Short mmCIF file of C-alpha atoms in Angstrom, two decimals:
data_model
loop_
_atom_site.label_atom_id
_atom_site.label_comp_id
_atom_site.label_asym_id
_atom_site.label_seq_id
_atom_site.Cartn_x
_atom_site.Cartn_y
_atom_site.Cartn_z
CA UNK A 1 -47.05 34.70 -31.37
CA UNK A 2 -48.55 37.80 -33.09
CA UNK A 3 -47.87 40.72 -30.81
CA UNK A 4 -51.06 43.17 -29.57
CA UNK A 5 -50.18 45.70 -32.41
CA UNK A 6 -50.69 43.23 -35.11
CA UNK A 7 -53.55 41.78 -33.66
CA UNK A 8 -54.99 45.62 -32.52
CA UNK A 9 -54.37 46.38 -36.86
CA UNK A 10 -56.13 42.85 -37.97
CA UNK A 11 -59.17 43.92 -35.47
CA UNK A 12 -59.58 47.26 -36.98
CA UNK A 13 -59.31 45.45 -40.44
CA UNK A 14 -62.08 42.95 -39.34
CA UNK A 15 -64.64 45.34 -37.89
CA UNK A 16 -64.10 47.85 -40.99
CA UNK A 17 -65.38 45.43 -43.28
CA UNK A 18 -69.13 45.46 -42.89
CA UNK A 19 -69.49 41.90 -45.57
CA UNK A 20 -69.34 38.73 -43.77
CA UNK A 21 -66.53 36.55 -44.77
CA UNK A 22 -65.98 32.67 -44.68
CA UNK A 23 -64.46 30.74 -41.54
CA UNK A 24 -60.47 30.12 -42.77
CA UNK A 25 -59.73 26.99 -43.18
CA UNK A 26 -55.92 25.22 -42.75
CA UNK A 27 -54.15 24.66 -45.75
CA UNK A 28 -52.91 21.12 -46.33
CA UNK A 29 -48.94 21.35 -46.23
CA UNK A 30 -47.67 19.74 -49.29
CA UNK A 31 -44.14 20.25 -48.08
CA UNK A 32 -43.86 17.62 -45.83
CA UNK A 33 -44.12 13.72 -45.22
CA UNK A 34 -45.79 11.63 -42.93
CA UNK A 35 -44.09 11.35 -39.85
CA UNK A 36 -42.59 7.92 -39.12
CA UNK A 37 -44.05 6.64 -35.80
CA UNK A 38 -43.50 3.41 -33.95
CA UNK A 39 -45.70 0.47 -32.87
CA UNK A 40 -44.43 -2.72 -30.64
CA UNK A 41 -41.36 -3.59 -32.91
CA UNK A 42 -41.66 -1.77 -36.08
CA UNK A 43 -41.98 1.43 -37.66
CA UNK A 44 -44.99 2.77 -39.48
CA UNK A 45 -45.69 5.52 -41.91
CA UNK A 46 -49.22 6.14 -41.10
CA UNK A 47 -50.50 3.37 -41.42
CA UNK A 48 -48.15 0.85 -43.56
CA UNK A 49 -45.52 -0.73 -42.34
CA UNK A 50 -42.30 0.97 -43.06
CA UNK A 51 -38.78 -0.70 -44.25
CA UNK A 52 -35.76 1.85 -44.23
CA UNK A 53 -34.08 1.57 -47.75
CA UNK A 54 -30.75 4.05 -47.61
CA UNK A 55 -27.88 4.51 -47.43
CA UNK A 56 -25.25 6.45 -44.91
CA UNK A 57 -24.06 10.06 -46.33
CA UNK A 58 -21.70 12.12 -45.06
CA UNK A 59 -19.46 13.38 -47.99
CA UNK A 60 -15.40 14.41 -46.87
CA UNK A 61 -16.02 11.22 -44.23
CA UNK A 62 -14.49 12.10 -40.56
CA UNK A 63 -11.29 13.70 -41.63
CA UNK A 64 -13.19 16.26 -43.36
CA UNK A 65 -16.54 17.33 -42.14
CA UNK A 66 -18.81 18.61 -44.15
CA UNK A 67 -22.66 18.87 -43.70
CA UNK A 68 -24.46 17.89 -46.98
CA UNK A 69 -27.69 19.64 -45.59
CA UNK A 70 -26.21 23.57 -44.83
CA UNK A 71 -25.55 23.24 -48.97
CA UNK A 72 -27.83 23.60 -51.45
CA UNK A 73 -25.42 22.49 -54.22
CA UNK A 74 -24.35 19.85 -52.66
CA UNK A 75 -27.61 17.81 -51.52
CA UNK A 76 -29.46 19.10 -54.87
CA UNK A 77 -26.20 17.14 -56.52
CA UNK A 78 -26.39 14.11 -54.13
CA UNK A 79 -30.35 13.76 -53.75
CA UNK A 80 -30.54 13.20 -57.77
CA UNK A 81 -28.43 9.78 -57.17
CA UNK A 82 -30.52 8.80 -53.92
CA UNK A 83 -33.57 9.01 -56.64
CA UNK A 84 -31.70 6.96 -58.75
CA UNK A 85 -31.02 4.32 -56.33
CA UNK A 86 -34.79 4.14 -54.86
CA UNK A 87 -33.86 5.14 -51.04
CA UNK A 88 -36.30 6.38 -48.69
CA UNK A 89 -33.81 7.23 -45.85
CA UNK A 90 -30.06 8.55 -45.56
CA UNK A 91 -27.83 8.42 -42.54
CA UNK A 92 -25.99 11.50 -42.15
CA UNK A 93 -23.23 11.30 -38.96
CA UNK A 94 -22.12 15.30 -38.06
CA UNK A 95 -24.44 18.18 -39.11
CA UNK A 96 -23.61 21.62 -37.39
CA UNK A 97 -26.30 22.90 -35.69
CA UNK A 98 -25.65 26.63 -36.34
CA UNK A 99 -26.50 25.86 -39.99
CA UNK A 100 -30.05 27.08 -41.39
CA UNK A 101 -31.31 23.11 -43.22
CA UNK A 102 -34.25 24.52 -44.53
CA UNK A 103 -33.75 24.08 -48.34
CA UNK A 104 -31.37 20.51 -48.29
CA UNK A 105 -34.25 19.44 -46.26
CA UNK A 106 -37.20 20.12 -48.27
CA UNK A 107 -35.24 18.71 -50.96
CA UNK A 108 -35.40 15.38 -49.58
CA UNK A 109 -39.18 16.08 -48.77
CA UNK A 110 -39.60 16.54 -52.52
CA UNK A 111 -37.65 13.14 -52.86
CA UNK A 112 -39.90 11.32 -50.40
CA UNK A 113 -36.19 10.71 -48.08
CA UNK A 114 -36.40 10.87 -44.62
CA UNK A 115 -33.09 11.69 -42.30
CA UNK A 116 -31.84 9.58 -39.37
CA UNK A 117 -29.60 12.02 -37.31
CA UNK A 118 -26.82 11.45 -35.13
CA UNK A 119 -26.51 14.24 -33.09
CA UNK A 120 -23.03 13.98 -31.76
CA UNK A 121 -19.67 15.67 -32.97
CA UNK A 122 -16.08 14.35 -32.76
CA UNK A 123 -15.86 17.79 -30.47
CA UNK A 124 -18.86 16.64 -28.24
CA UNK A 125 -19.45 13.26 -27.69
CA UNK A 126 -19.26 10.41 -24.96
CA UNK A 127 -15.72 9.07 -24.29
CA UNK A 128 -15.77 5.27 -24.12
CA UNK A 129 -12.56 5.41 -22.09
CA UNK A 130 -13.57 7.53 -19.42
CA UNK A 131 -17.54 8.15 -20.40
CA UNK A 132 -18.13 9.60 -16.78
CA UNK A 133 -16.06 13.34 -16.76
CA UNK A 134 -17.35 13.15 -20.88
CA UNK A 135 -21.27 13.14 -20.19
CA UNK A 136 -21.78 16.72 -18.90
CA UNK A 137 -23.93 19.86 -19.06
CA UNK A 138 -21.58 21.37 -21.88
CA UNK A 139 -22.19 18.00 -23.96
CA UNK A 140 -25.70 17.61 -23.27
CA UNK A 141 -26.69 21.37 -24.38
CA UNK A 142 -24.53 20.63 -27.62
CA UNK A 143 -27.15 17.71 -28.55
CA UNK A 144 -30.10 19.65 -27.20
CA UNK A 145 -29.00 22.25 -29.13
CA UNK A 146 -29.03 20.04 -32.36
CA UNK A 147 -32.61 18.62 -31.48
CA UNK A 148 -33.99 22.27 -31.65
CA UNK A 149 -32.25 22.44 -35.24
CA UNK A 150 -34.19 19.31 -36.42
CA UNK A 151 -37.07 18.62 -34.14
CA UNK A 152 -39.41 20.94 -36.73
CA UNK A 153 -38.88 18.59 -39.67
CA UNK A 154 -41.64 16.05 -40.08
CA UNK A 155 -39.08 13.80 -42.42
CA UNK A 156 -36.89 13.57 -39.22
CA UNK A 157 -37.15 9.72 -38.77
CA UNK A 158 -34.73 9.39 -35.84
CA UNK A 159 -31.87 10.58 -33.70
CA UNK A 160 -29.08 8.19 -32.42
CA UNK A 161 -27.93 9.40 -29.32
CA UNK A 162 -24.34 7.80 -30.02
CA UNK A 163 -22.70 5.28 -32.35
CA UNK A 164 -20.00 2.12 -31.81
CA UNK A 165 -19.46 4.01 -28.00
CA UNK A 166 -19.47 0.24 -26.77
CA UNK A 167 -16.64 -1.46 -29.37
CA UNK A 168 -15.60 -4.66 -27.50
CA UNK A 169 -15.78 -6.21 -23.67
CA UNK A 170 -13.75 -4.02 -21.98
CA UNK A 171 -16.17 -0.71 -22.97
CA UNK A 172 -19.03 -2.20 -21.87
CA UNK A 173 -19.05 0.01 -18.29
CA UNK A 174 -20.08 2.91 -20.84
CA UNK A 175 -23.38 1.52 -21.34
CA UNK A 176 -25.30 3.60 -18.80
CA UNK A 177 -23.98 7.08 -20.03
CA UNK A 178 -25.19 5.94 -23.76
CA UNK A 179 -28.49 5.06 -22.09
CA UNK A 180 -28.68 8.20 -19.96
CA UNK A 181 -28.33 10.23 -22.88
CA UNK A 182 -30.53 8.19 -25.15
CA UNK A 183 -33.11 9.13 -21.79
CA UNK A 184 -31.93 12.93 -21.73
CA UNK A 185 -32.62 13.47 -25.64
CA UNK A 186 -36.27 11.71 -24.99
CA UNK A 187 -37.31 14.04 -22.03
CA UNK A 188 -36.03 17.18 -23.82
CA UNK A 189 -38.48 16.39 -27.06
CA UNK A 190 -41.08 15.68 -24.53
CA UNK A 191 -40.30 18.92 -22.42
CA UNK A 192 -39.88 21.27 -24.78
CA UNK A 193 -43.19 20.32 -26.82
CA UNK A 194 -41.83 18.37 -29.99
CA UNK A 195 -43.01 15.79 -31.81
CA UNK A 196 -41.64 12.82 -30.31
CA UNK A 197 -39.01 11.32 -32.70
CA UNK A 198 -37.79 7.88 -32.45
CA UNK A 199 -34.37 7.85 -30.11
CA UNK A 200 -32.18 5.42 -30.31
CA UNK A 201 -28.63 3.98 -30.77
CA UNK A 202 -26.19 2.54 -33.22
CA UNK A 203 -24.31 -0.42 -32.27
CA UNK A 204 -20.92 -2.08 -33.03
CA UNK A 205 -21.50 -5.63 -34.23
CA UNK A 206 -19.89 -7.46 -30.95
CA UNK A 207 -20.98 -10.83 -31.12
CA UNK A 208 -19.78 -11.22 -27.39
CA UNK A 209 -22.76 -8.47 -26.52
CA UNK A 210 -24.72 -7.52 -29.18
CA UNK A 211 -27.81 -9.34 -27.47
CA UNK A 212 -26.71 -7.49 -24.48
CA UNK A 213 -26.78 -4.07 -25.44
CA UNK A 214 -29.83 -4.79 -27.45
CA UNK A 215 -31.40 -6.01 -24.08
CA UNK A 216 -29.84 -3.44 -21.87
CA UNK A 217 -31.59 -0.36 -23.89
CA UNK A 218 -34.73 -1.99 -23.69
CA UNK A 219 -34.70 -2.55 -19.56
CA UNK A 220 -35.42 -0.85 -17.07
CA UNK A 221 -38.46 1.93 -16.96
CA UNK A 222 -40.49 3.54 -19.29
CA UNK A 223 -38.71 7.03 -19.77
CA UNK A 224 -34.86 4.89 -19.54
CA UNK A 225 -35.73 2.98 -22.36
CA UNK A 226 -34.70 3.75 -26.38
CA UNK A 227 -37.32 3.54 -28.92
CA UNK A 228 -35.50 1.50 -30.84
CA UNK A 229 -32.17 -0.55 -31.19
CA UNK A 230 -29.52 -0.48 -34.18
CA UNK A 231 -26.49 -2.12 -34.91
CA UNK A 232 -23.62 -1.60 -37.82
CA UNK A 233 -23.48 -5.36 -39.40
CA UNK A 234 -20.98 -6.49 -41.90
CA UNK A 235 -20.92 -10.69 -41.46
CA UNK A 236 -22.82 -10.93 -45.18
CA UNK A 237 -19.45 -10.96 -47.31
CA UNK A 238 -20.91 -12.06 -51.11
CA UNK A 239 -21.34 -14.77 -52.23
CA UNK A 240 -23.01 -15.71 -48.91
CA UNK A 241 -27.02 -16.76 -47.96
CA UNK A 242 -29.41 -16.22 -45.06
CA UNK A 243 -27.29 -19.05 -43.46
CA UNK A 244 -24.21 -18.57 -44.25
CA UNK A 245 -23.74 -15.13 -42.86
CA UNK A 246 -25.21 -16.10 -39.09
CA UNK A 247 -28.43 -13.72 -39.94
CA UNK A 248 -30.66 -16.67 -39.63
CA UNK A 249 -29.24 -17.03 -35.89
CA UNK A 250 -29.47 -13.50 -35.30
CA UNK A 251 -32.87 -13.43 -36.39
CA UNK A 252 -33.81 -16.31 -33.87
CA UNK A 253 -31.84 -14.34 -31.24
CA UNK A 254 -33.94 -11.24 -31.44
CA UNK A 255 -37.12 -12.84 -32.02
CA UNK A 256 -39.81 -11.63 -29.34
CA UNK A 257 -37.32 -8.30 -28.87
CA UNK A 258 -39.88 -5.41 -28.22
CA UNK A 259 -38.50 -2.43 -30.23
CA UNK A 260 -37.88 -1.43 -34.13
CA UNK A 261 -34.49 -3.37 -35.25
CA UNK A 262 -32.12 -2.28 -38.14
CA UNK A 263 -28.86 -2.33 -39.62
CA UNK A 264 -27.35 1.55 -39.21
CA UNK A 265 -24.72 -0.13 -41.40
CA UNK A 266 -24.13 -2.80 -43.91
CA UNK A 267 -22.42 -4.01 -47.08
CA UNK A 268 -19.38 -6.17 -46.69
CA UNK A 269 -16.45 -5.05 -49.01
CA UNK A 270 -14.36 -8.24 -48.53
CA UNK A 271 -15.23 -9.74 -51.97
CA UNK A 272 -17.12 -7.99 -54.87
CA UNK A 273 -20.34 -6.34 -53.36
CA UNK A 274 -23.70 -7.52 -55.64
CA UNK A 275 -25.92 -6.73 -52.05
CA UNK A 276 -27.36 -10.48 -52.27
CA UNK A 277 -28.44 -9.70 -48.79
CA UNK A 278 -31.31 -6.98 -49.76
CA UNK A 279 -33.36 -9.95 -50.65
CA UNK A 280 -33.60 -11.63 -47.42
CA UNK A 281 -33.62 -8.01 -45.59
CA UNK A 282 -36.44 -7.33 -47.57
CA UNK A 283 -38.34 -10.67 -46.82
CA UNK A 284 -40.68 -12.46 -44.28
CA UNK A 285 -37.53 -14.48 -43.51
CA UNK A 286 -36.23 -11.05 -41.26
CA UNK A 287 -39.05 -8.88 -41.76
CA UNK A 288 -40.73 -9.67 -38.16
CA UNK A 289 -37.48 -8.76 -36.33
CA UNK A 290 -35.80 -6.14 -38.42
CA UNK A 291 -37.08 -2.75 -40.36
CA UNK A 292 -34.09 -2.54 -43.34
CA UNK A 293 -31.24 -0.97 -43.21
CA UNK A 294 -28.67 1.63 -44.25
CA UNK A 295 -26.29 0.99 -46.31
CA UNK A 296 -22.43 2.16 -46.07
CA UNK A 297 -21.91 4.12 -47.70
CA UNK A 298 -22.66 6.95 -49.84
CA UNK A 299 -19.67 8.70 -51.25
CA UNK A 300 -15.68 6.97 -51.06
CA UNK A 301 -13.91 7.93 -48.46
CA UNK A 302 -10.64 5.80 -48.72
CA UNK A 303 -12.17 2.89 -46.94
CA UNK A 304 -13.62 1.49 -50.39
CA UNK A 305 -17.14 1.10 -48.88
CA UNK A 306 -18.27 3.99 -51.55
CA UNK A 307 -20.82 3.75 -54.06
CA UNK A 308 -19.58 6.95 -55.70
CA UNK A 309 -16.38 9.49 -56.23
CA UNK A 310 -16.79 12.86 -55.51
CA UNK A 311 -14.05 15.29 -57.19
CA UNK A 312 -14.03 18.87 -57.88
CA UNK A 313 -18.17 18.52 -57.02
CA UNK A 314 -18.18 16.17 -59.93
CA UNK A 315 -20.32 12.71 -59.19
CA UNK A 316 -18.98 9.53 -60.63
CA UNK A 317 -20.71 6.15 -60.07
CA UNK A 318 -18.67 3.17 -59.00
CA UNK A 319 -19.86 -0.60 -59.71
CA UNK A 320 -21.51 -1.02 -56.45
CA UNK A 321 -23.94 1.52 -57.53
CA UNK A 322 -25.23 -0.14 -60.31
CA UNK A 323 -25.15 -3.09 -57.96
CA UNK A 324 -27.37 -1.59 -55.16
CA UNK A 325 -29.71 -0.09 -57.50
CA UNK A 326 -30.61 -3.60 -58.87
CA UNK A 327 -30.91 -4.69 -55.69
CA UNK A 328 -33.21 -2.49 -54.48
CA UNK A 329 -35.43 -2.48 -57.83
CA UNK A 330 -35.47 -6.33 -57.55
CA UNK A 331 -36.63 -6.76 -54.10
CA UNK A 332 -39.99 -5.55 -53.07
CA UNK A 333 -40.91 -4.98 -49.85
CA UNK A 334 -42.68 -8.08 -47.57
CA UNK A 335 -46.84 -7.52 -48.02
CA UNK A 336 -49.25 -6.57 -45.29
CA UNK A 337 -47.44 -6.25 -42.05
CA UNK A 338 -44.84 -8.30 -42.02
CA UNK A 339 -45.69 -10.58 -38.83
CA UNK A 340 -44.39 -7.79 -36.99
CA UNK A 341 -44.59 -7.91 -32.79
CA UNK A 342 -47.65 -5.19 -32.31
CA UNK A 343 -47.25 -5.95 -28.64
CA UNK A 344 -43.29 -4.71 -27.92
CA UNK A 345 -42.67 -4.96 -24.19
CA UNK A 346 -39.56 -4.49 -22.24
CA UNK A 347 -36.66 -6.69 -21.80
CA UNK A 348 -35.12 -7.86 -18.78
CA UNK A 349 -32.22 -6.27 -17.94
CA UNK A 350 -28.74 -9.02 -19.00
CA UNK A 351 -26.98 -9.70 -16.11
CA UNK A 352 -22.61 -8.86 -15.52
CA UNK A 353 -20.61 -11.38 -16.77
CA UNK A 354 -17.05 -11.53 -18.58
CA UNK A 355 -18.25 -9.88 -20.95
CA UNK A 356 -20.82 -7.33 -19.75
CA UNK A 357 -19.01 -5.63 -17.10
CA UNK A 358 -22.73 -3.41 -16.41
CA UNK A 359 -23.75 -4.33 -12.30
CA UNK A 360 -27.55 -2.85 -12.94
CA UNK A 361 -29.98 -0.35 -14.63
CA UNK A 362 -28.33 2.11 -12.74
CA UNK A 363 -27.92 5.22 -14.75
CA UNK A 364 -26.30 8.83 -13.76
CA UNK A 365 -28.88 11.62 -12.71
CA UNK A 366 -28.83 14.09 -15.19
CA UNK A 367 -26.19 17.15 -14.51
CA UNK A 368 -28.17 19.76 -12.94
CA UNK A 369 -27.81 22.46 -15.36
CA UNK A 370 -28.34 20.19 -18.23
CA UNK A 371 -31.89 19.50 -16.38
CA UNK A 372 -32.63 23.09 -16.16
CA UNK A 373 -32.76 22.70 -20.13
CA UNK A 374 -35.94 21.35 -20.02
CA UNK A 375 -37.49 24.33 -19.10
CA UNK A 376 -35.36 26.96 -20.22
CA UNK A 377 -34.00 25.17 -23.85
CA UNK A 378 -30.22 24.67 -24.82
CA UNK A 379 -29.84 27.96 -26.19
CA UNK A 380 -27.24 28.79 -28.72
CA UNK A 381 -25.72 26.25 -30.33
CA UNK A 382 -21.85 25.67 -31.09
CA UNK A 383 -21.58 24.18 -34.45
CA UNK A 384 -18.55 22.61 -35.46
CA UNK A 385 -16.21 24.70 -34.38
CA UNK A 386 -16.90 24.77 -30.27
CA UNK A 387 -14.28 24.09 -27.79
CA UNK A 388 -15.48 20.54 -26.94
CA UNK A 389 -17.21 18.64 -24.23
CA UNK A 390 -14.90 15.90 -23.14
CA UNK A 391 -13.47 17.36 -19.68
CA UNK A 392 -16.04 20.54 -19.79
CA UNK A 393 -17.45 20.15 -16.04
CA UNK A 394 -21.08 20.24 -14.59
CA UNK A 395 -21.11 16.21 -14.75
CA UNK A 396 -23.82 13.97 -12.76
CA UNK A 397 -23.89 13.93 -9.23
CA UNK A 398 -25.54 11.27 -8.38
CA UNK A 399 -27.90 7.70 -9.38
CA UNK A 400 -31.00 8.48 -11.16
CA UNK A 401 -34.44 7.31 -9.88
CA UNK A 402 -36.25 5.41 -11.74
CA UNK A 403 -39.05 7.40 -13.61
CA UNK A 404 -36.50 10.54 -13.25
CA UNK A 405 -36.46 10.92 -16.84
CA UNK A 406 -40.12 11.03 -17.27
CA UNK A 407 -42.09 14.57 -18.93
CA UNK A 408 -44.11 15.73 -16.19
CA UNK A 409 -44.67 18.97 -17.66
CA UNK A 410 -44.37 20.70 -21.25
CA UNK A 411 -42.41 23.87 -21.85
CA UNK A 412 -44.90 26.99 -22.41
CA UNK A 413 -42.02 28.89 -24.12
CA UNK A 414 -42.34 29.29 -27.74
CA UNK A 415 -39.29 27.83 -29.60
CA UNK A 416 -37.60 29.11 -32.95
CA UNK A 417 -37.24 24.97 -33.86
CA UNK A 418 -41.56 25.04 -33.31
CA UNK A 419 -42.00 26.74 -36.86
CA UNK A 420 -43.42 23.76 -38.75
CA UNK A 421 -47.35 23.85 -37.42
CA UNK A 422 -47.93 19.76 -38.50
CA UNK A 423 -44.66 19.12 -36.10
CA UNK A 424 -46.21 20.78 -32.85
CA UNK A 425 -48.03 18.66 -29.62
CA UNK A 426 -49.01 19.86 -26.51
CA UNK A 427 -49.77 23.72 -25.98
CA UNK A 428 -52.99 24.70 -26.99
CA UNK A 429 -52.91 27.90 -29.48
CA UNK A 430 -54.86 30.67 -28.30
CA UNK A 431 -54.67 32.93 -30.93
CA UNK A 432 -58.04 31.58 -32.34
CA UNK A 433 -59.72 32.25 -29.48
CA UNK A 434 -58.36 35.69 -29.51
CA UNK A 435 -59.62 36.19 -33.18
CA UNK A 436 -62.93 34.91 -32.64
CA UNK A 437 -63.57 37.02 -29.95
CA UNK A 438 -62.58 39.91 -32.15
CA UNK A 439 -65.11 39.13 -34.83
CA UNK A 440 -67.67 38.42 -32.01
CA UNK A 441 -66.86 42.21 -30.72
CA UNK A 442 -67.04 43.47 -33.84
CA UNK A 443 -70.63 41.70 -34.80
CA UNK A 444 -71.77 43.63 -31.53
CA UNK A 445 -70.20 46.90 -32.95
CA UNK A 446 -71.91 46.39 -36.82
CA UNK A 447 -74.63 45.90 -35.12
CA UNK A 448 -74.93 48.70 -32.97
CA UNK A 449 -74.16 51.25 -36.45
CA UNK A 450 -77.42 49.63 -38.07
#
């Protein structure tokens, strides 16, 4: 906000200039997209439905973090190959939050991308072993922290609030932490006056409770759960078919399921990769159920999942490239709305078993000083570099009520992350009031000199 010197000098400036002057107008911003927003089970971009076509980026993989958007060089380089290949989204897993993202980030503006964020760290993040002493104040400010970095970009499609925490049965009593943070990250864009981007997580493929976790974030009440669900899917291994791979039976499964669906990951590397399943992704076979997908992954990282090298900043295309790209220029995207479910709706709530060792909805009341964040925002973030979160302190003390994680009230503080005006909700500016009470004194004043 202005301060009363600047506005004191733009008053004097106003009633010195006796010529009356046209009402300002606001610029259209040609430096951003449309926000992606969600309705019943799908995603829309305005008003067409909207089919996530990218891949997952995160050059130097987890043994050496990079983040692609703090360089220019580096996303200018890489952003030129997602043109190539026709995406609309990339997946990028560690970003540090002290970085300024401004350019790398208009870049994929300019390149019609949009970003789905996870906002965890291998220094801050839940542990599946022992989630409880791992989801604290320390963590939670880390995350918030990141949200401030990103909540001002209208190409900011979605934030996973973890990924693969639940890997098999016996990880399944992490559940409620991933949920409680998936409900923490929601409250604090609600609180703190941001746009409300899609919040969600990213899955392991467990067939023993993939339905499960899929039902689990969707129970419960309104502020516990996600807006959407994702989860990393490799069982299409060319040559295969709709069939063949079990998608047919996991598109019966999740039929009626209330909330966006896509694949965070895919692109079997068993055999040779020609991405024969883009075509039924991409088609009214899948399209009422799921919203794309992401492929895995950008750059090689020794796993052999890469559609490029990277050496010495040079970029060289591997086969699967060429692959995807025909893939993606072959397959169009289903017409009109793709029998999506306009309705959504909850799901109930999957019950323990063998293999879901979860009692209830139950989740963890937000630590205390993590819920003081709300008001106050995280503060100064950590980066890449912090100590870590794992054993930090300031953990929940207690069960949650339901409705706990509900915005009752939005933050009147003014936010460095609230610079992009098309990204802000809730407080009402009052600094055109201010002006046109200025120019009313000042009418008064011209007219009182005639």
């Amino acid at each position: 906000m202005k301060t009363f010197t600047a506005i004191a000098a733009f008053a004097a400036a106003v009633c010195a200039t006796p010529t009356p002057t046209q009402p300002l107008e606001a610029r259209a911003s040609s430096s951003s997209l449309t926000p992606i927003t969600v309705k019943g089970n799908a995603f829309f971009q305005g008003s067409n439905r909207f089919y996530m076509r990218g891949v997952d980026w995160q050059p130097g993989g987890s043994s050496k973090l990079v983040d692609p958007l703090a360089d220019k060089t580096t996303c200018t380089r890489d952003i030129a190959k997602f043109k190539t290949l026709g995406l609309n989204t990339v997946r990028i897993y560690t970003v540090d939050n002290t970085a300024n993202h401004d350019e790398c980030m208009q870049e994929l503006v300019d390149a019609g991308i949009y970003l789905v964020l996870d906002v965890n760290t291998p220094l801050y993040s839940i542990n599946r072993a022992t989630p409880s002493p791992s989801y604290n104040s320390v963590y939670l400010q880390n995350i918030f922290a990141t949200i401030d970095a990103f909540a001002k970009y209208d190409n900011v499609l979605a934030f996973f609030s973890g990924n693969e925490v639940i890997n098999d049965d016996t990880t399944t009593p992490a559940a409620p932490y991933v949920k409680a943070v998936t409900r923490d990250m929601r409250q604090y864009l609600g609180s703190r006056g941001y746009r409300q981007i899609p919040v969600g997580y990213s899955a392991a493929d467990v067939d023993s409770n993939r339905l499960e976790m899929a039902r689990y974030m969707n129970c419960g009440s309104d502020d516990e759960r996600s807006d959407f669900f994702a989860f990393n899917d490799y069982s299409w291994c060319d040559p295969s078919s709709f069939t063949t791979s079990g998608w047919d039976q996991k598109v019966k499964n999740f039929t009626g399921y209330g909330l966006p669906l896509f694949l965070s990951e895919y692109g079997c590397n068993i055999n040779t990769r020609k991405f024969e399943e883009v075509k039924s992704l991409y088609s009214k076979e899948m399209s009422a159920v799921y919203s794309g997908g992401l492929v895995y992954e950008y750059s090689e990282e020794g796993s052999k999942y890469g559609l490029v090298t990277i050496a010495g900043g040079k970029v060289t295309d591997l086969p699967d490239f060429a692959m995807l790209q025909k893939a993606f220029a072959g397959t169009s995207n289903p017409t009109g709305d793709g029998g999506y479910n306009a309705t959504g709706g909850a799901s109930s709530c999957p019950p323990k078993s063998s293999t879901w060792n979860v009692a209830d909805d139950s989740l963890p009341a937000i630590p205390e000083a993590a819920a003081a964040m709300m008001k106050n925002g995280a503060g100064k973030p950590v980066g890449l570099e912090g100590k870590g979160s794992q054993n930090a302190g300031g953990t929940s003390t207690g069960t949650a009520k339901p409705g706990s994680g509900s915005v009752t009230a939005v933050s009147s503080g003014t936010s460095t992350a609230k610079s992009s005006a098309s990204s802000l909700q809730g407080d009402m500016d009052v600094r055109p009031m201010i002006v046109s009470g200025i120019i009313l004194a000042c009418s008064f004043f011209g007219a009182a000199l005639i």
